[in-house]
Coordinates of C-alpha atoms and ligand atoms in Angstrom, one line a residue:
M131 CA 97.8 49.0 104.9
N132 CA 94.9 46.9 103.8
A133 CA 94.2 45.9 100.1
I134 CA 91.5 48.6 99.7
E135 CA 93.8 51.4 101.0
K136 CA 96.6 50.1 98.7
V137 CA 94.3 50.4 95.6
A138 CA 93.1 53.8 96.7
N139 CA 96.7 55.1 97.1
S140 CA 97.7 53.6 93.7
E141 CA 94.9 55.6 92.1
R142 CA 96.0 58.8 93.9
Y143 CA 99.6 58.4 92.6
A144 CA 98.1 57.7 89.1
R145 CA 96.0 60.9 89.2
C146 CA 99.0 62.9 90.2
V147 CA 100.9 61.6 87.1
Q148 CA 97.9 62.5 84.9
T149 CA 97.6 66.0 86.3
S150 CA 101.4 66.5 86.1
K151 CA 101.2 65.9 82.4
R152 CA 98.2 68.1 81.9
V153 CA 99.3 71.2 83.8
R154 CA 103.0 71.1 82.8
W155 CA 104.3 74.6 82.0
D156 CA 107.5 76.2 80.7
I157 CA 109.3 79.0 82.5
E158 CA 109.8 81.3 79.5
E159 CA 106.8 80.4 77.3
D160 CA 104.2 80.3 80.0
V161 CA 105.3 82.3 83.0
I162 CA 107.7 85.0 81.8
R163 CA 106.3 85.5 78.3
G164 CA 108.9 88.2 77.5
R165 CA 107.8 90.4 80.3
R166 CA 109.9 92.3 82.8
F167 CA 109.1 93.5 86.3
D168 CA 108.0 97.1 86.8
A169 CA 109.0 98.9 90.0
A170 CA 105.6 100.7 90.0
H171 CA 103.9 97.5 91.1
K172 CA 103.8 95.5 94.3
F173 CA 105.3 92.0 94.0
L174 CA 103.7 90.3 97.0
P175 CA 100.0 90.8 97.9
D176 CA 99.2 92.7 101.2
G177 CA 97.9 89.5 102.8
L178 CA 101.4 88.1 102.6
S179 CA 103.7 91.1 102.9
L180 CA 101.6 92.4 105.9
T181 CA 102.4 95.9 104.9
D182 CA 99.9 97.2 107.5
A183 CA 102.4 96.1 110.1
F184 CA 104.9 98.7 108.7
T185 CA 103.1 101.5 110.3
S186 CA 105.7 104.2 109.9
L187 CA 106.1 103.8 106.1
T188 CA 104.5 105.7 103.2
A189 CA 102.6 103.9 100.5
D190 CA 105.6 104.1 98.2
E191 CA 107.8 102.7 100.9
K192 CA 105.4 99.9 101.5
R193 CA 105.5 99.0 97.9
F194 CA 109.3 98.9 98.1
V195 CA 108.9 96.5 101.1
S196 CA 106.6 94.2 99.0
Q197 CA 109.3 94.2 96.3
I198 CA 112.1 93.3 98.7
Q199 CA 109.8 90.5 100.2
G200 CA 109.1 89.3 96.6
R201 CA 112.8 88.8 96.0
T202 CA 113.2 87.1 99.3
Y203 CA 110.2 84.9 98.4
A204 CA 112.0 83.7 95.3
N205 CA 115.2 83.0 97.3
V206 CA 113.4 81.2 100.2
F207 CA 111.6 78.9 97.8
G208 CA 114.8 78.2 95.9
L209 CA 116.3 77.2 99.2
V210 CA 113.5 74.9 100.5
E211 CA 113.0 73.2 97.2
R212 CA 116.7 72.1 97.3
F213 CA 116.0 69.9 100.3
I214 CA 112.5 68.9 99.2
N215 CA 113.8 67.6 96.0
A216 CA 116.7 65.7 97.6
K217 CA 114.2 64.0 100.0
V218 CA 111.8 63.1 97.2
L219 CA 114.7 61.5 95.2
E220 CA 115.7 59.6 98.3
L221 CA 112.1 58.4 98.9
S222 CA 111.8 57.3 95.3
H223 CA 114.2 54.4 96.2
E224 CA 111.3 52.8 98.1
H225 CA 109.3 52.5 94.8
W226 CA 112.1 51.4 92.5
F227 CA 111.0 47.8 92.5
G228 CA 107.4 48.4 93.5
D229 CA 104.6 50.6 92.1
Q230 CA 106.0 52.1 88.9
V231 CA 103.2 54.7 88.8
A232 CA 104.2 55.9 92.3
L233 CA 107.8 56.1 91.1
E234 CA 106.8 58.1 88.1
A235 CA 104.8 60.5 90.3
L236 CA 107.9 61.1 92.4
V237 CA 110.2 61.5 89.4
R238 CA 107.9 64.1 88.0
F239 CA 107.7 65.8 91.4
S240 CA 111.5 66.0 91.5
D241 CA 111.7 67.3 87.9
E242 CA 109.1 70.0 88.8
E243 CA 111.1 71.2 91.8
L244 CA 114.2 71.5 89.8
K245 CA 112.3 73.6 87.3
H246 CA 110.9 75.7 90.2
Q247 CA 114.4 76.4 91.5
A248 CA 115.3 77.6 88.0
L249 CA 112.2 79.8 87.9
F250 CA 113.0 81.3 91.3
R251 CA 116.7 82.0 90.3
R252 CA 115.3 83.7 87.1
I253 CA 112.8 85.8 89.2
D254 CA 115.6 86.8 91.7
A255 CA 117.7 88.0 88.7
M256 CA 114.8 89.8 87.1
V257 CA 113.9 91.6 90.3
G258 CA 117.5 92.6 90.6
E259 CA 117.2 94.4 87.3
V260 CA 114.6 96.8 88.6
L261 CA 115.6 97.3 92.3
P262 CA 118.6 99.1 93.7
D263 CA 121.9 97.2 94.2
G264 CA 122.8 95.9 97.6
Y265 CA 120.2 93.2 98.3
R266 CA 121.7 90.2 100.1
F267 CA 120.5 86.6 100.6
D268 CA 123.5 84.9 102.1
I269 CA 122.0 81.6 103.1
D270 CA 123.4 78.6 101.3
P271 CA 120.7 76.2 100.0
N272 CA 123.1 73.3 100.0
A273 CA 124.2 73.8 103.6
V274 CA 120.6 74.1 104.7
A275 CA 119.6 71.0 102.7
R276 CA 122.4 69.0 104.4
A277 CA 121.3 70.1 107.8
V278 CA 117.6 69.4 107.1
L279 CA 118.3 65.9 105.6
G280 CA 120.2 65.1 108.8
K281 CA 116.8 64.9 110.5
S282 CA 114.5 61.9 110.2
T283 CA 112.3 61.5 107.2
W284 CA 109.2 61.9 109.3
A285 CA 110.3 65.3 110.4
V286 CA 111.3 66.4 106.9
L287 CA 108.0 65.3 105.4
A288 CA 106.1 67.1 108.1
L289 CA 107.9 70.3 107.2
T290 CA 107.5 69.6 103.5
L291 CA 103.8 69.1 103.6
D292 CA 103.5 72.3 105.7
I293 CA 105.4 74.2 103.0
E294 CA 103.6 72.8 100.0
L295 CA 100.2 73.5 101.6
F296 CA 101.1 77.1 102.3
T297 CA 101.9 77.8 98.6
Q298 CA 98.2 77.1 98.0
L299 CA 97.2 79.8 100.5
H300 CA 99.8 82.2 98.9
Y301 CA 98.2 81.6 95.5
R302 CA 94.7 82.4 96.9
Q303 CA 96.1 85.6 98.4
S304 CA 97.5 86.6 95.0
I305 CA 94.2 86.3 93.2
E306 CA 92.5 88.8 95.5
P307 CA 91.6 91.7 93.2
D308 CA 94.5 94.2 93.4
S309 CA 95.3 96.5 90.5
Q310 CA 98.6 97.4 92.1
L311 CA 99.9 93.9 92.1
S312 CA 102.5 92.8 89.4
E313 CA 100.8 90.6 86.8
L314 CA 104.1 88.7 86.3
F315 CA 104.4 88.0 90.0
K316 CA 100.7 86.9 90.1
D317 CA 101.6 84.4 87.4
V318 CA 104.5 83.1 89.4
F319 CA 102.0 82.3 92.2
L320 CA 99.5 80.8 89.7
Y321 CA 102.0 78.5 87.9
H322 CA 103.8 77.4 91.0
W323 CA 100.5 76.6 92.7
K324 CA 99.4 74.5 89.7
E325 CA 102.2 72.0 90.4
E326 CA 102.5 72.4 94.1
S327 CA 98.9 71.4 94.8
R328 CA 99.8 67.9 93.6
H329 CA 103.1 67.8 95.5
A330 CA 101.1 68.3 98.8
I331 CA 99.1 65.1 97.9
L332 CA 102.3 63.2 97.3
D333 CA 103.8 64.5 100.5
E334 CA 100.9 63.2 102.4
L335 CA 100.9 59.8 100.8
E336 CA 104.6 59.4 101.5
W337 CA 104.4 60.8 105.0
V338 CA 101.5 58.5 106.0
R339 CA 103.2 55.5 104.3
H340 CA 106.5 56.2 106.1
D341 CA 104.8 56.9 109.5
A342 CA 103.2 53.4 109.4
G343 CA 106.7 51.8 109.7
L344 CA 107.7 53.8 112.8
T345 CA 107.7 52.8 116.4
A346 CA 106.0 55.1 119.0
E347 CA 109.5 56.1 120.2
Q348 CA 110.8 56.9 116.7
R349 CA 107.8 59.0 116.1
D350 CA 108.1 60.8 119.4
R351 CA 111.8 61.6 118.6
A352 CA 110.7 62.8 115.0
I353 CA 108.3 65.3 116.6
D354 CA 111.2 66.9 118.4
E355 CA 113.1 67.0 115.2
F356 CA 110.2 68.6 113.4
I357 CA 110.1 71.3 116.1
E358 CA 113.9 71.7 115.7
L359 CA 113.4 72.2 111.9
V360 CA 110.7 74.8 112.4
V361 CA 113.0 76.7 114.9
A362 CA 115.8 76.4 112.3
V363 CA 113.6 77.9 109.6
D364 CA 112.8 80.7 112.0
G365 CA 116.5 81.4 112.4
I366 CA 116.8 81.8 108.7
L367 CA 113.8 84.2 108.7
Q368 CA 115.3 86.2 111.5
A369 CA 118.6 86.6 109.6
Q370 CA 116.8 87.6 106.4
A371 CA 114.5 90.0 108.2
K372 CA 117.6 91.8 109.5
A373 CA 119.3 91.8 106.0
D374 CA 116.2 93.1 104.3
T375 CA 115.7 95.8 106.9
G376 CA 119.3 96.9 106.4
Y377 CA 118.7 97.0 102.6
F378 CA 115.5 99.0 103.0
V379 CA 117.1 101.5 105.3
A380 CA 120.1 102.0 103.0
K381 CA 117.9 102.5 99.9
C382 CA 114.7 104.1 101.0
G383 CA 116.1 107.6 100.5
R384 CA 115.6 109.1 103.9
T385 CA 117.1 108.8 107.4
V386 CA 115.6 106.0 109.5
R387 CA 116.3 106.3 113.2
Q388 CA 117.1 103.2 115.3
A389 CA 113.7 102.9 117.0
E390 CA 112.0 102.9 113.6
E391 CA 114.6 100.5 112.2
H392 CA 113.8 98.0 115.0
A393 CA 110.0 98.4 114.2
I394 CA 110.7 97.7 110.5
E395 CA 112.7 94.6 111.3
D396 CA 110.0 93.3 113.6
A397 CA 107.4 93.8 110.8
F398 CA 109.6 92.0 108.3
L399 CA 110.0 89.1 110.7
K400 CA 106.2 89.1 111.4
A401 CA 105.6 88.9 107.7
Y402 CA 108.1 86.1 107.1
R403 CA 106.9 84.1 110.0
W404 CA 103.4 84.3 108.6
Q405 CA 104.5 83.4 105.1
Y406 CA 106.8 80.5 105.9
I407 CA 105.6 79.1 109.3
H408 CA 102.2 80.1 110.5
S409 CA 100.3 80.1 107.2
G410 CA 101.2 76.4 106.8
A411 CA 100.9 75.4 110.5
Q412 CA 97.4 76.8 110.6
H413 CA 96.4 75.2 107.3
P414 CA 93.4 73.0 108.2
H415 CA 94.5 70.1 106.1
F416 CA 98.0 70.1 107.7
G417 CA 96.3 70.0 111.1
K418 CA 94.1 67.2 110.0
V419 CA 96.9 65.0 108.7
L420 CA 99.3 65.8 111.6
S421 CA 96.7 65.0 114.2
S422 CA 95.9 61.7 112.6
L423 CA 99.5 60.6 113.2
I424 CA 100.2 61.9 116.6
T425 CA 98.7 62.0 120.2
E426 CA 97.0 65.0 121.7
N427 CA 99.9 65.5 124.0
Q428 CA 102.4 65.5 121.1
G429 CA 100.2 68.0 119.3
Q430 CA 100.3 70.3 122.3
R431 CA 104.1 70.1 122.3
I432 CA 104.1 71.3 118.7
Q433 CA 101.6 74.1 119.4
A434 CA 103.7 75.3 122.4
A435 CA 106.8 75.5 120.2
L436 CA 105.0 77.4 117.4
A437 CA 103.5 79.8 120.0
T438 CA 107.0 80.9 120.9
L439 CA 107.6 82.2 117.3
H440 CA 105.5 85.3 117.5
Ligands
FE2_992 FE1 107.9 74.2 94.0
FE2_993 FE1 106.7 71.4 95.6

Protein backbone atom coordinates (compact mmCIF):
# COMPACT_ATOMS: atom_id res chain seq x y z
CA MET A 1 0.00 0.00 0.00
CA ASN A 2 1.42 3.43 -0.88
CA ALA A 3 1.32 6.48 1.43
CA ILE A 4 -1.67 8.06 -0.36
CA GLU A 5 -3.73 4.85 -0.07
CA LYS A 6 -2.78 4.59 3.61
CA VAL A 7 -4.08 8.10 4.35
CA ALA A 8 -7.28 7.44 2.34
CA ASN A 9 -7.90 4.23 4.31
CA SER A 10 -7.27 5.99 7.64
CA GLU A 11 -9.91 8.53 6.68
CA ARG A 12 -12.38 5.78 5.80
CA TYR A 13 -11.90 4.13 9.21
CA ALA A 14 -12.33 7.55 10.85
CA ARG A 15 -15.57 8.21 8.96
CA CYS A 16 -16.87 4.80 10.08
CA VAL A 17 -16.21 5.75 13.72
CA GLN A 18 -17.99 9.10 13.29
CA THR A 19 -21.03 7.50 11.65
CA SER A 20 -21.12 4.75 14.26
CA LYS A 21 -21.44 7.41 16.96
CA ARG A 22 -24.07 9.34 15.03
CA VAL A 23 -26.45 6.50 14.10
CA ARG A 24 -26.13 4.47 17.29
CA TRP A 25 -29.53 3.10 18.40
CA ASP A 26 -31.03 1.23 21.30
CA ILE A 27 -33.05 -2.01 20.91
CA GLU A 28 -35.93 -1.06 23.20
CA GLU A 29 -36.01 2.74 22.90
CA ASP A 30 -35.54 3.03 19.15
CA VAL A 31 -36.52 -0.26 17.51
CA ILE A 32 -39.18 -1.95 19.69
CA ARG A 33 -40.70 1.19 21.33
CA GLY A 34 -43.14 -0.89 23.40
CA ARG A 35 -44.71 -2.43 20.28
CA ARG A 36 -45.70 -6.04 19.65
CA PHE A 37 -46.06 -8.00 16.45
CA ASP A 38 -49.50 -8.39 14.92
CA ALA A 39 -50.28 -11.64 13.07
CA ALA A 40 -52.44 -9.61 10.65
CA HIS A 41 -49.24 -8.25 9.05
CA LYS A 42 -46.58 -9.68 6.77
CA PHE A 43 -43.13 -9.71 8.38
CA LEU A 44 -40.95 -9.96 5.28
CA PRO A 45 -41.64 -7.98 2.10
CA ASP A 46 -42.71 -9.96 -0.99
CA GLY A 47 -39.43 -9.15 -2.74
CA LEU A 48 -37.62 -11.22 -0.10
CA SER A 49 -40.16 -13.89 0.85
CA LEU A 50 -40.89 -14.55 -2.87
CA THR A 51 -44.48 -15.42 -1.97
CA ASP A 52 -45.34 -15.57 -5.69
CA ALA A 53 -43.35 -18.82 -5.79
CA PHE A 54 -45.83 -20.39 -3.31
CA THR A 55 -48.37 -20.82 -6.09
CA SER A 56 -50.78 -23.15 -4.28
CA LEU A 57 -51.29 -20.94 -1.22
CA THR A 58 -54.06 -18.47 -0.38
CA ALA A 59 -53.26 -14.86 0.54
CA ASP A 60 -53.62 -15.67 4.27
CA GLU A 61 -51.30 -18.66 3.91
CA LYS A 62 -48.74 -16.54 2.08
CA ARG A 63 -48.86 -14.08 4.97
CA PHE A 64 -48.16 -16.97 7.37
CA VAL A 65 -45.21 -17.96 5.15
CA SER A 66 -43.80 -14.41 5.38
CA GLN A 67 -44.12 -14.59 9.17
CA ILE A 68 -42.29 -17.93 9.36
CA GLN A 69 -39.60 -16.51 7.10
CA GLY A 70 -39.38 -13.41 9.31
CA ARG A 71 -38.64 -15.57 12.33
CA THR A 72 -36.07 -17.52 10.35
CA TYR A 73 -34.57 -14.21 9.19
CA ALA A 74 -33.96 -13.26 12.84
CA ASN A 75 -32.41 -16.66 13.55
CA VAL A 76 -30.17 -16.71 10.47
CA PHE A 77 -28.81 -13.24 11.27
CA GLY A 78 -28.26 -14.22 14.89
CA LEU A 79 -26.26 -17.15 13.53
CA VAL A 80 -24.07 -15.38 10.97
CA GLU A 81 -23.33 -12.48 13.31
CA ARG A 82 -21.76 -14.95 15.77
CA PHE A 83 -18.93 -15.79 13.36
CA ILE A 84 -18.72 -12.28 11.88
CA ASN A 85 -18.13 -10.83 15.34
CA ALA A 86 -15.51 -13.46 16.23
CA LYS A 87 -13.64 -12.72 12.98
CA VAL A 88 -13.78 -8.96 13.58
CA LEU A 89 -12.36 -9.40 17.09
CA GLU A 90 -9.59 -11.60 15.67
CA LEU A 91 -8.75 -9.02 12.96
CA SER A 92 -8.65 -6.25 15.54
CA HIS A 93 -5.36 -7.78 16.83
CA GLU A 94 -3.67 -6.50 13.69
CA HIS A 95 -4.49 -2.92 14.72
CA TRP A 96 -3.66 -3.21 18.45
CA PHE A 97 -0.34 -1.42 18.09
CA GLY A 98 -1.14 0.42 14.89
CA ASP A 99 -3.91 2.76 13.75
CA GLN A 100 -6.00 3.33 16.89
CA VAL A 101 -8.88 4.77 14.86
CA ALA A 102 -9.05 1.56 12.80
CA LEU A 103 -9.04 -0.37 16.09
CA GLU A 104 -11.92 1.75 17.41
CA ALA A 105 -13.87 1.18 14.17
CA LEU A 106 -13.56 -2.60 14.61
CA VAL A 107 -14.38 -2.50 18.34
CA ARG A 108 -17.56 -0.58 17.51
CA PHE A 109 -18.35 -3.02 14.70
CA SER A 110 -18.05 -5.89 17.20
CA ASP A 111 -20.16 -4.07 19.80
CA GLU A 112 -22.88 -3.48 17.19
CA GLU A 113 -22.94 -7.14 16.10
CA LEU A 114 -23.37 -8.21 19.72
CA LYS A 115 -26.31 -5.81 19.97
CA HIS A 116 -27.77 -7.10 16.70
CA GLN A 117 -27.63 -10.67 18.00
CA ALA A 118 -29.54 -9.50 21.09
CA LEU A 119 -32.05 -7.71 18.83
CA PHE A 120 -32.63 -10.83 16.74
CA ARG A 121 -33.04 -13.02 19.85
CA ARG A 122 -35.64 -10.51 21.04
CA ILE A 123 -37.41 -10.54 17.64
CA ASP A 124 -37.44 -14.37 17.60
CA ALA A 125 -39.10 -14.41 21.04
CA MET A 126 -41.59 -11.67 20.10
CA VAL A 127 -42.61 -13.49 16.90
CA GLY A 128 -43.00 -16.63 19.04
CA GLU A 129 -45.66 -14.78 21.07
CA VAL A 130 -47.96 -14.31 18.08
CA LEU A 131 -47.35 -17.46 15.97
CA PRO A 132 -48.42 -21.03 16.82
CA ASP A 133 -46.04 -23.21 18.85
CA GLY A 134 -43.85 -25.73 17.10
CA TYR A 135 -41.39 -23.54 15.15
CA ARG A 136 -37.85 -25.00 15.13
CA PHE A 137 -34.45 -23.54 14.38
CA ASP A 138 -32.04 -26.23 15.48
CA ILE A 139 -28.75 -24.96 14.05
CA ASP A 140 -26.19 -24.04 16.71
CA PRO A 141 -24.54 -20.63 16.00
CA ASN A 142 -21.42 -21.62 17.97
CA ALA A 143 -20.90 -24.86 16.04
CA VAL A 144 -21.37 -22.97 12.74
CA ALA A 145 -18.97 -20.22 13.88
CA ARG A 146 -16.30 -22.79 14.80
CA ALA A 147 -16.61 -24.44 11.39
CA VAL A 148 -16.56 -21.12 9.51
CA LEU A 149 -13.56 -19.81 11.44
CA GLY A 150 -11.69 -22.99 10.49
CA LYS A 151 -11.50 -21.54 6.97
CA SER A 152 -9.02 -18.86 5.90
CA THR A 153 -9.60 -15.21 6.77
CA TRP A 154 -9.88 -14.34 3.05
CA ALA A 155 -12.76 -16.79 2.60
CA VAL A 156 -14.55 -15.62 5.77
CA LEU A 157 -14.22 -11.95 4.78
CA ALA A 158 -15.56 -12.69 1.30
CA LEU A 159 -18.64 -14.32 2.81
CA THR A 160 -18.98 -11.52 5.36
CA LEU A 161 -18.90 -8.73 2.77
CA ASP A 162 -21.48 -10.65 0.75
CA ILE A 163 -23.77 -10.87 3.82
CA GLU A 164 -23.34 -7.26 4.92
CA LEU A 165 -24.05 -5.98 1.42
CA PHE A 166 -27.26 -7.97 1.08
CA THR A 167 -28.69 -6.47 4.28
CA GLN A 168 -28.68 -3.18 2.33
CA LEU A 169 -30.74 -4.72 -0.43
CA HIS A 170 -33.09 -6.20 2.18
CA TYR A 171 -33.61 -2.74 3.63
CA ARG A 172 -34.41 -1.32 0.19
CA GLN A 173 -36.99 -4.08 -0.32
CA SER A 174 -38.59 -3.24 3.01
CA ILE A 175 -39.15 0.42 2.13
CA GLU A 176 -41.24 -0.42 -0.93
CA PRO A 177 -44.72 0.95 -0.20
CA ASP A 178 -46.67 -1.97 1.28
CA SER A 179 -49.49 -1.28 3.75
CA GLN A 180 -49.61 -4.98 4.70
CA LEU A 181 -46.04 -5.02 6.01
CA SER A 182 -45.40 -4.91 9.77
CA GLU A 183 -44.13 -1.45 10.81
CA LEU A 184 -42.06 -3.08 13.54
CA PHE A 185 -40.36 -5.44 11.10
CA LYS A 186 -39.76 -2.50 8.75
CA ASP A 187 -37.92 -0.80 11.60
CA VAL A 188 -35.81 -3.92 12.18
CA PHE A 189 -34.63 -3.61 8.56
CA LEU A 190 -34.12 0.15 8.89
CA TYR A 191 -32.09 0.11 12.10
CA HIS A 192 -30.06 -2.93 11.13
CA TRP A 193 -29.20 -1.31 7.77
CA LYS A 194 -28.08 1.91 9.51
CA GLU A 195 -25.21 0.04 11.15
CA GLU A 196 -24.63 -2.64 8.51
CA SER A 197 -23.89 -0.20 5.71
CA ARG A 198 -20.73 0.80 7.58
CA HIS A 199 -19.80 -2.78 8.36
CA ALA A 200 -19.62 -3.45 4.64
CA ILE A 201 -17.08 -0.62 4.26
CA LEU A 202 -14.95 -2.10 7.05
CA ASP A 203 -15.23 -5.63 5.59
CA GLU A 204 -13.90 -4.32 2.32
CA LEU A 205 -11.02 -2.43 3.95
CA GLU A 206 -10.01 -5.49 5.96
CA TRP A 207 -10.46 -7.90 3.06
CA VAL A 208 -8.33 -5.85 0.65
CA ARG A 209 -5.69 -5.26 3.36
CA HIS A 210 -5.55 -8.98 4.15
CA ASP A 211 -5.52 -9.96 0.48
CA ALA A 212 -2.39 -7.89 -0.16
CA GLY A 213 -0.41 -10.21 2.14
CA LEU A 214 -1.38 -13.45 0.38
CA THR A 215 0.52 -15.42 -2.23
CA ALA A 216 -1.29 -16.44 -5.43
CA GLU A 217 -1.48 -20.04 -4.14
CA GLN A 218 -2.96 -18.99 -0.79
CA ARG A 219 -5.59 -16.89 -2.56
CA ASP A 220 -6.45 -19.70 -4.93
CA ARG A 221 -6.97 -22.05 -1.99
CA ALA A 222 -9.06 -19.38 -0.23
CA ILE A 223 -11.37 -19.19 -3.25
CA ASP A 224 -12.09 -22.91 -2.86
CA GLU A 225 -12.79 -22.29 0.84
CA PHE A 226 -15.16 -19.44 0.01
CA ILE A 227 -17.06 -21.79 -2.31
CA GLU A 228 -17.11 -24.41 0.50
CA LEU A 229 -18.56 -21.80 2.86
CA VAL A 230 -21.31 -20.82 0.43
CA VAL A 231 -22.17 -24.51 -0.05
CA ALA A 232 -22.27 -24.91 3.76
CA VAL A 233 -24.64 -21.93 4.02
CA ASP A 234 -26.79 -23.63 1.43
CA GLY A 235 -26.86 -26.79 3.59
CA ILE A 236 -28.21 -24.70 6.48
CA LEU A 237 -30.84 -23.16 4.18
CA GLN A 238 -31.92 -26.59 2.92
CA ALA A 239 -32.37 -27.86 6.48
CA GLN A 240 -34.34 -24.78 7.50
CA ALA A 241 -36.52 -24.84 4.37
CA LYS A 242 -37.47 -28.40 5.37
CA ALA A 243 -38.13 -27.44 9.00
CA ASP A 244 -40.20 -24.38 8.03
CA THR A 245 -42.24 -26.42 5.53
CA GLY A 246 -42.98 -29.00 8.23
CA TYR A 247 -44.11 -26.23 10.58
CA PHE A 248 -46.28 -24.59 7.91
CA VAL A 249 -47.94 -27.90 6.98
CA ALA A 250 -48.60 -28.75 10.64
CA LYS A 251 -50.12 -25.34 11.46
CA CYS A 252 -51.85 -24.09 8.28
CA GLY A 253 -55.16 -25.70 9.25
CA ARG A 254 -55.76 -27.90 6.23
CA THR A 255 -54.43 -31.11 4.73
CA VAL A 256 -51.41 -30.63 2.48
CA ARG A 257 -50.62 -33.55 0.19
CA GLN A 258 -47.07 -34.67 -0.46
CA ALA A 259 -46.71 -33.15 -3.92
CA GLU A 260 -47.80 -29.75 -2.61
CA GLU A 261 -45.53 -30.11 0.42
CA HIS A 262 -42.56 -30.65 -1.92
CA ALA A 263 -43.52 -27.57 -3.92
CA ILE A 264 -43.76 -25.51 -0.71
CA GLU A 265 -40.33 -26.74 0.42
CA ASP A 266 -38.86 -25.81 -2.98
CA ALA A 267 -40.37 -22.33 -2.67
CA PHE A 268 -38.97 -21.85 0.86
CA LEU A 269 -35.53 -22.91 -0.38
CA LYS A 270 -35.77 -20.61 -3.40
CA ALA A 271 -36.62 -17.68 -1.10
CA TYR A 272 -33.81 -18.50 1.35
CA ARG A 273 -31.24 -18.90 -1.42
CA TRP A 274 -32.30 -15.52 -2.77
CA GLN A 275 -32.16 -13.88 0.66
CA TYR A 276 -28.87 -15.35 1.89
CA ILE A 277 -26.84 -16.26 -1.20
CA HIS A 278 -27.84 -14.73 -4.53
CA SER A 279 -28.95 -11.26 -3.39
CA GLY A 280 -25.40 -10.76 -2.06
CA ALA A 281 -23.53 -12.59 -4.81
CA GLN A 282 -25.32 -10.48 -7.44
CA HIS A 283 -24.71 -7.23 -5.56
CA PRO A 284 -22.74 -5.01 -7.99
CA HIS A 285 -20.33 -3.80 -5.33
CA PHE A 286 -19.55 -7.34 -4.18
CA GLY A 287 -18.77 -8.26 -7.79
CA LYS A 288 -16.58 -5.20 -8.17
CA VAL A 289 -14.46 -5.84 -5.05
CA LEU A 290 -14.23 -9.59 -5.71
CA SER A 291 -13.15 -9.20 -9.33
CA SER A 292 -10.47 -6.67 -8.30
CA LEU A 293 -8.86 -9.41 -6.17
CA ILE A 294 -9.14 -12.50 -8.37
CA THR A 295 -8.46 -13.64 -11.94
CA GLU A 296 -11.16 -14.11 -14.54
CA ASN A 297 -10.70 -17.85 -14.32
CA GLN A 298 -11.19 -17.84 -10.54
CA GLY A 299 -14.32 -15.71 -11.01
CA GLN A 300 -15.73 -18.32 -13.37
CA ARG A 301 -15.06 -21.01 -10.76
CA ILE A 302 -17.15 -19.07 -8.23
CA GLN A 303 -19.93 -18.39 -10.74
CA ALA A 304 -20.06 -22.07 -11.70
CA ALA A 305 -20.43 -23.05 -8.02
CA LEU A 306 -23.18 -20.46 -7.44
CA ALA A 307 -25.04 -21.65 -10.53
CA THR A 308 -25.50 -25.07 -8.92
CA LEU A 309 -27.50 -23.49 -6.08
CA HIS A 310 -30.76 -22.93 -7.93
FE1 LIG B 1 -25.71 -6.98 12.11
FE1 LIG C 1 -22.75 -6.37 10.41
